């Protein structure tokens, strides 16, 4: 995606949304909060996919560990893994 009237390419979701919302009236604090949630979702989803690929056999897991492997959540929701306030181990 190219920034309007420029040669620069957008490198992140945050840059894209900043460009899109530049032409509308959106409170910057709300946009910043939403961007933070999206970035956390991307980060935590990446970590979850990595952890999922380094899995043990399911028979070696407790119920809680097995249930935690169900990581898809609600992927149609833009911030389905944001969980602001929770940290990766």
mmCIF file of C-alpha atoms in Angstrom:
data_model
loop_
_atom_site.group_PDB
_atom_site.id
_atom_site.type_symbol
_atom_site.label_atom_id
_atom_site.label_comp_id
_atom_site.label_asym_id
_atom_site.label_seq_id
_atom_site.Cartn_x
_atom_site.Cartn_y
_atom_site.Cartn_z
ATOM 1 C CA UNK A 1 0.000 0.000 0.000
ATOM 2 C CA UNK A 2 1.384 3.372 -0.919
ATOM 3 C CA UNK A 3 0.818 6.499 1.124
ATOM 4 C CA UNK A 4 -1.352 8.990 -0.747
ATOM 5 C CA UNK A 5 0.641 11.108 -3.228
ATOM 6 C CA UNK A 6 3.966 9.712 -2.031
ATOM 7 C CA UNK A 7 6.400 6.978 -2.958
ATOM 8 C CA UNK A 8 6.641 5.584 0.565
ATOM 9 C CA UNK A 9 5.113 2.165 1.183
ATOM 10 C CA UNK A 10 3.204 1.454 4.354
ATOM 11 C CA UNK A 11 5.058 -1.092 6.468
ATOM 12 C CA UNK A 12 2.588 -1.836 9.264
ATOM 13 C CA UNK A 13 -1.051 -1.988 10.251
ATOM 14 C CA UNK A 14 -0.492 1.099 12.392
ATOM 15 C CA UNK A 15 0.832 3.132 9.471
ATOM 16 C CA UNK A 16 -2.073 1.992 7.300
ATOM 17 C CA UNK A 17 -4.713 2.989 9.853
ATOM 18 C CA UNK A 18 -2.991 6.311 10.590
ATOM 19 C CA UNK A 19 -3.180 7.058 6.854
ATOM 20 C CA UNK A 20 -6.803 5.956 6.534
ATOM 21 C CA UNK A 21 -7.992 7.879 9.585
ATOM 22 C CA UNK A 22 -6.036 11.007 8.652
ATOM 23 C CA UNK A 23 -8.984 12.050 6.460
ATOM 24 C CA UNK A 24 -11.628 11.484 9.137
ATOM 25 C CA UNK A 25 -12.211 12.932 12.551
ATOM 26 C CA UNK A 26 -11.087 10.271 15.007
ATOM 27 C CA UNK A 27 -9.851 10.989 18.509
ATOM 28 C CA UNK A 28 -6.114 10.304 18.514
ATOM 29 C CA UNK A 29 -6.239 8.669 21.969
ATOM 30 C CA UNK A 30 -8.886 6.174 20.805
ATOM 31 C CA UNK A 31 -6.969 5.438 17.616
ATOM 32 C CA UNK A 32 -3.749 4.928 19.593
ATOM 33 C CA UNK A 33 -5.526 2.524 21.956
ATOM 34 C CA UNK A 34 -7.001 0.559 19.038
ATOM 35 C CA UNK A 35 -3.620 0.404 17.289
ATOM 36 C CA UNK A 36 -2.023 -0.886 20.494
ATOM 37 C CA UNK A 37 -4.657 -3.639 20.706
ATOM 38 C CA UNK A 38 -4.061 -4.640 17.081
ATOM 39 C CA UNK A 39 -0.288 -4.733 17.560
ATOM 40 C CA UNK A 40 -0.713 -6.872 20.685
ATOM 41 C CA UNK A 41 -3.000 -9.227 18.750
ATOM 42 C CA UNK A 42 -0.437 -9.655 15.979
ATOM 43 C CA UNK A 43 2.382 -10.190 18.495
ATOM 44 C CA UNK A 44 0.490 -12.640 20.701
ATOM 45 C CA UNK A 45 -0.907 -14.560 17.750
ATOM 46 C CA UNK A 46 2.626 -14.947 16.370
ATOM 47 C CA UNK A 47 3.865 -16.228 19.733
ATOM 48 C CA UNK A 48 0.891 -18.599 20.027
ATOM 49 C CA UNK A 49 1.519 -20.014 16.544
ATOM 50 C CA UNK A 50 5.203 -20.479 17.377
ATOM 51 C CA UNK A 51 4.384 -22.254 20.627
ATOM 52 C CA UNK A 52 1.793 -24.389 18.864
ATOM 53 C CA UNK A 53 4.397 -25.572 16.351
ATOM 54 C CA UNK A 54 6.731 -26.614 19.181
ATOM 55 C CA UNK A 55 4.103 -28.864 20.703
ATOM 56 C CA UNK A 56 4.331 -32.063 22.667
ATOM 57 C CA UNK A 57 2.136 -35.013 21.929
ATOM 58 C CA UNK A 58 -1.392 -34.302 23.090
ATOM 59 C CA UNK A 59 -1.360 -37.389 25.309
ATOM 60 C CA UNK A 60 1.394 -35.767 27.391
ATOM 61 C CA UNK A 61 -0.668 -32.700 28.211
ATOM 62 C CA UNK A 62 -3.012 -31.906 31.043
ATOM 63 C CA UNK A 63 -6.542 -30.786 30.201
ATOM 64 C CA UNK A 64 -5.605 -27.122 30.746
ATOM 65 C CA UNK A 65 -2.559 -27.412 28.472
ATOM 66 C CA UNK A 66 -4.628 -29.172 25.820
ATOM 67 C CA UNK A 67 -7.381 -26.562 25.992
ATOM 68 C CA UNK A 68 -4.819 -23.757 25.666
ATOM 69 C CA UNK A 69 -3.838 -25.169 22.265
ATOM 70 C CA UNK A 70 -7.199 -23.978 20.928
ATOM 71 C CA UNK A 71 -5.782 -20.594 19.980
ATOM 72 C CA UNK A 72 -7.967 -19.456 17.118
ATOM 73 C CA UNK A 73 -10.438 -17.594 19.329
ATOM 74 C CA UNK A 74 -12.537 -15.240 17.245
ATOM 75 C CA UNK A 75 -10.259 -14.402 14.289
ATOM 76 C CA UNK A 76 -12.946 -12.257 12.652
ATOM 77 C CA UNK A 77 -12.694 -9.805 15.556
ATOM 78 C CA UNK A 78 -9.847 -7.323 14.973
ATOM 79 C CA UNK A 79 -8.382 -7.628 18.469
ATOM 80 C CA UNK A 80 -9.199 -11.189 19.407
ATOM 81 C CA UNK A 81 -5.900 -11.713 21.227
ATOM 82 C CA UNK A 82 -5.112 -8.201 22.424
ATOM 83 C CA UNK A 83 -5.728 -8.877 26.107
ATOM 84 C CA UNK A 84 -4.089 -5.626 27.066
ATOM 85 C CA UNK A 85 -2.572 -6.061 30.506
ATOM 86 C CA UNK A 86 -1.582 -9.684 30.018
ATOM 87 C CA UNK A 87 2.050 -10.433 29.254
ATOM 88 C CA UNK A 88 3.833 -13.198 27.424
ATOM 89 C CA UNK A 89 5.658 -15.316 30.001
#
